[in-house]
Short mmCIF file of C-alpha atoms in Angstrom, two decimals:
data_model
loop_
_atom_site.label_atom_id
_atom_site.label_comp_id
_atom_site.label_asym_id
_atom_site.label_seq_id
_atom_site.Cartn_x
_atom_site.Cartn_y
_atom_site.Cartn_z
CA VAL A 1 60.68 118.15 -71.72
CA CYS A 2 63.55 116.34 -69.75
CA PHE A 3 63.68 113.90 -72.20
CA PHE A 4 63.97 116.22 -75.15
CA LEU A 5 66.48 118.28 -73.63
CA SER A 6 68.67 115.56 -72.68
CA GLN A 7 69.04 114.77 -76.32
CA LEU A 8 70.69 118.15 -77.06
CA ILE A 9 72.69 118.41 -73.79
CA PHE A 10 74.50 115.00 -73.34
CA LYS A 11 76.67 113.83 -75.83
CA ASP A 12 76.68 109.98 -74.88
CA ARG A 13 78.04 107.47 -77.38
CA ALA A 14 76.54 104.34 -78.37
CA ASN A 15 78.46 101.07 -77.84
CA SER A 16 78.99 98.72 -81.29
CA GLU A 17 75.88 96.70 -81.32
CA ASN A 18 75.96 93.25 -80.75
CA LYS A 19 75.41 91.15 -84.06
CA ASN A 20 74.80 87.94 -82.14
CA SER A 21 71.62 89.23 -80.42
CA LYS A 22 68.89 86.73 -79.77
CA ARG A 23 65.66 86.94 -82.10
CA LEU A 24 63.08 88.77 -80.04
CA ASN A 25 60.17 87.09 -78.74
CA PHE A 26 57.14 89.21 -77.62
CA LYS A 27 54.36 86.49 -77.37
CA GLY A 28 54.35 86.64 -73.54
CA ILE A 29 54.84 90.08 -73.12
CA GLY A 30 51.50 90.46 -75.24
CA ILE A 31 49.89 87.95 -73.27
CA LEU A 32 50.65 89.71 -69.97
CA ILE A 33 49.57 93.20 -71.73
CA LEU A 34 46.10 91.43 -72.82
CA ILE A 35 45.63 90.33 -68.85
CA VAL A 36 46.26 93.74 -67.71
CA ILE A 37 44.01 95.45 -70.20
CA SER A 38 41.16 92.72 -69.38
CA GLY A 39 41.80 93.86 -65.69
CA LEU A 40 41.07 97.12 -66.57
CA ILE A 41 37.85 96.49 -68.31
CA PHE A 42 36.66 94.47 -65.43
CA LEU A 43 37.18 97.47 -63.02
CA PHE A 44 35.44 99.75 -65.54
CA PHE A 45 32.31 97.86 -65.17
CA PHE A 46 32.83 96.84 -61.09
CA ASP A 47 33.90 100.05 -59.93
CA LYS A 48 35.06 103.05 -61.47
CA ASP A 49 36.90 104.74 -58.51
CA LEU A 50 38.96 101.66 -58.41
CA LEU A 51 39.81 101.90 -62.05
CA THR A 52 40.97 105.62 -61.49
CA LEU A 53 43.01 104.39 -58.77
CA ALA A 54 44.66 101.52 -60.77
CA LEU A 55 45.28 104.21 -63.74
CA LEU A 56 46.94 106.58 -61.33
CA MET A 57 49.04 104.13 -59.84
CA ILE A 58 50.00 102.74 -63.30
CA LYS A 59 50.95 106.32 -64.29
CA ILE A 60 52.87 106.82 -61.20
CA ASP A 61 54.98 103.81 -61.93
CA ILE A 62 55.48 104.63 -65.57
CA PHE A 63 57.39 107.49 -64.88
CA ALA A 64 59.15 106.61 -61.62
CA PHE A 65 62.58 106.30 -63.24
CA GLY A 66 65.41 106.09 -60.69
CA GLY A 67 63.74 103.58 -58.04
CA GLY A 68 60.97 103.52 -55.59
CA TYR A 69 61.76 107.06 -53.90
CA ALA A 70 61.48 108.56 -57.23
CA SER A 71 57.62 107.56 -56.97
CA LEU A 72 57.26 109.43 -54.04
CA PRO A 73 57.20 113.13 -55.34
CA LEU A 74 54.89 111.92 -58.25
CA MET A 75 52.50 110.29 -55.74
CA LEU A 76 52.61 113.35 -53.31
CA HIS A 77 51.66 115.49 -56.29
CA GLU A 78 48.68 113.20 -57.60
CA VAL A 79 47.24 112.14 -54.38
CA VAL A 80 47.69 115.49 -52.06
CA ASP A 81 48.15 118.08 -54.46
CA ARG A 82 45.89 117.37 -57.28
CA LEU A 83 43.23 115.20 -56.35
CA GLN A 84 43.30 115.86 -52.57
CA TRP A 85 42.52 112.30 -51.72
CA LEU A 86 44.88 112.90 -48.54
CA ASP A 87 46.41 115.36 -46.72
CA GLY A 88 50.19 115.87 -46.49
CA LYS A 89 50.63 114.44 -42.66
CA THR A 90 48.42 111.32 -43.59
CA PHE A 91 50.76 110.66 -46.61
CA MET A 92 53.71 110.94 -44.36
CA ASP A 93 52.33 108.23 -42.14
CA GLY A 94 51.96 106.21 -45.17
CA ILE A 95 55.38 106.68 -46.03
CA ALA A 96 56.42 105.70 -42.70
CA LEU A 97 54.29 102.62 -42.65
CA GLY A 98 55.88 101.85 -46.10
CA GLN A 99 59.58 102.05 -44.31
CA VAL A 100 59.01 99.65 -41.59
CA THR A 101 56.94 97.24 -43.16
CA PRO A 102 58.70 94.46 -45.54
CA GLY A 103 58.74 95.46 -49.20
CA PRO A 104 59.84 98.61 -51.07
CA ILE A 105 58.87 102.00 -50.21
CA VAL A 106 56.43 101.79 -53.23
CA ILE A 107 54.11 99.82 -51.12
CA THR A 108 52.87 103.37 -49.91
CA ALA A 109 50.58 102.98 -52.59
CA THR A 110 48.99 100.13 -50.73
CA PHE A 111 48.12 102.52 -47.81
CA VAL A 112 46.68 105.21 -49.95
CA GLY A 113 44.66 102.56 -51.86
CA TYR A 114 43.28 101.23 -48.33
CA LEU A 115 42.32 104.55 -47.23
CA LEU A 116 40.31 105.02 -50.23
CA LYS A 117 38.53 101.68 -51.02
CA GLY A 118 39.21 99.31 -48.17
CA PHE A 119 40.90 96.07 -49.18
CA ALA A 120 39.98 96.21 -52.45
CA GLY A 121 41.56 99.45 -52.98
CA ALA A 122 44.98 98.34 -51.31
CA ALA A 123 44.77 95.09 -53.71
CA VAL A 124 44.24 97.12 -56.71
CA ALA A 125 46.94 99.90 -55.84
CA THR A 126 49.46 97.54 -54.92
CA VAL A 127 48.74 95.44 -58.21
CA ALA A 128 48.81 98.53 -60.27
CA VAL A 129 51.65 100.16 -58.79
CA PHE A 130 54.27 97.11 -59.72
CA THR A 131 52.57 96.09 -63.34
CA PRO A 132 54.32 98.77 -65.16
CA SER A 133 57.69 97.85 -63.95
CA PHE A 134 56.76 94.25 -64.47
CA LEU A 135 56.00 94.60 -67.90
CA ILE A 136 59.00 96.91 -68.71
CA MET A 137 61.44 94.67 -67.43
CA ALA A 138 60.02 91.75 -69.16
CA PHE A 139 60.25 93.87 -72.35
CA ALA A 140 63.85 95.02 -71.68
CA SER A 141 64.69 91.47 -71.05
CA GLU A 142 64.08 90.93 -74.84
CA ILE A 143 65.61 94.18 -76.19
CA GLY A 144 68.28 94.54 -73.40
CA GLU A 145 71.29 95.07 -75.82
CA LYS A 146 69.41 97.01 -78.23
CA ILE A 147 68.45 99.66 -75.23
CA LYS A 148 72.03 99.27 -73.87
CA ASN A 149 73.62 100.64 -77.32
CA SER A 150 71.00 103.43 -77.86
CA LYS A 151 72.35 107.09 -78.07
CA LEU A 152 68.79 108.01 -77.51
CA PHE A 153 68.44 105.87 -74.08
CA LEU A 154 71.82 106.70 -72.78
CA ARG A 155 70.93 110.27 -72.91
CA ALA A 156 67.43 110.34 -71.86
CA LYS A 157 68.29 108.33 -68.79
CA ARG A 158 70.67 111.00 -67.79
CA GLY A 159 68.36 113.68 -68.37
CA LEU A 160 65.24 111.88 -66.56
CA LEU A 161 67.51 110.92 -63.24
CA ALA A 162 68.39 114.54 -63.08
CA SER A 163 64.94 115.83 -63.44
CA PHE A 164 63.92 113.46 -60.64
CA SER A 165 66.45 114.74 -58.16
CA GLY A 166 64.77 118.10 -58.30
CA LEU A 167 61.41 116.09 -57.65
CA LEU A 168 62.88 114.76 -54.65
CA LEU A 169 64.01 117.82 -53.34
CA PHE A 170 60.49 119.40 -53.97
CA ALA A 171 58.86 116.30 -52.01
CA THR A 172 61.77 116.83 -49.10
CA ILE A 173 60.78 120.32 -48.74
CA LYS A 174 57.01 119.54 -48.93
CA PHE A 175 57.40 117.15 -46.09
CA ALA A 176 59.28 119.38 -44.10
CA GLY A 177 56.43 122.22 -44.32
CA ALA A 178 54.36 119.48 -42.89
CA VAL A 179 56.32 118.97 -39.65
CA SER A 180 55.74 120.78 -36.57
CA TRP A 181 59.46 121.61 -35.61
CA ASN A 182 60.89 121.86 -32.15
CA TRP A 183 64.42 120.91 -30.98
CA LEU A 184 63.87 117.18 -30.30
CA LYS A 185 62.61 116.71 -33.89
CA ILE A 186 65.58 118.65 -35.33
CA LEU A 187 67.86 116.32 -33.06
CA LEU A 188 66.01 113.10 -34.62
CA LEU A 189 66.32 114.29 -38.03
CA THR A 190 70.24 115.18 -37.35
CA ALA A 191 70.57 111.65 -36.05
CA ALA A 192 68.97 110.06 -38.95
CA PHE A 193 70.95 111.89 -41.47
CA ILE A 194 74.36 111.00 -39.90
CA GLY A 195 73.09 107.52 -39.38
CA LEU A 196 72.29 107.45 -43.40
CA PHE A 197 75.44 108.87 -44.18
CA ARG A 198 77.33 106.44 -42.13
CA LYS A 199 75.39 103.84 -44.06
CA VAL A 200 73.64 102.25 -40.86
CA SER A 201 70.99 99.97 -41.68
CA LEU A 202 67.66 101.90 -42.41
CA VAL A 203 65.72 99.27 -40.05
CA TYR A 204 67.97 100.23 -37.17
CA ILE A 205 67.44 103.98 -37.72
CA ILE A 206 63.62 103.69 -37.92
CA SER A 207 63.39 101.38 -35.14
CA MET A 208 65.52 103.92 -32.56
CA GLY A 209 63.39 106.87 -33.88
CA THR A 210 60.27 104.88 -32.97
CA VAL A 211 61.29 103.75 -29.74
CA LEU A 212 63.02 107.43 -28.78
CA SER A 213 59.73 109.13 -30.17
CA ILE A 214 57.55 107.03 -27.77
CA PHE A 215 59.41 108.26 -24.62
CA LEU A 216 60.30 111.96 -26.18
CA PHE A 217 56.85 113.03 -27.30
#
């Protein structure tokens, strides 16, 4: 819906197309896609639950426009609301672990996979949630100039990013509702918000929040 609305609302103009753009070569991308399909076929015969997990993480990553944080409302909806694999509090614990461990926030998928299917689930979820981005970047590197000069792409990008702002707002409200608030937690929330606004490193904010929580709660 956002894709089609963006074509009507926004009036981005395409840049002049680069006539010297390189010849496209999709052989390597085709091989990667075949490897992914082969892996999914293997999971179909090996463990259908792992296949379901892999397909879910692939879907989440495909639609997570705007970066890793855009995947959180999608994952929340699928894992907590629709499939009910985890409750909201457990999912929030996974996000917290994803923040304090190396790697992007989307590594929360590893946490979800581990709780569902152990180490095999963690491995499958991690690979699956990064696979679409890898393939899309490989594809975009081949057609980068054409995408950059496309009115369709420019309009769609603005509409999709706007829609994910709404999804992130929904996820924030959902997470806030799962917290048992008191004045100490409100103080921590306020301090963290001010720290982020002042561009303090997320590592320091989480570390201080963890230390203070040990003594306050």
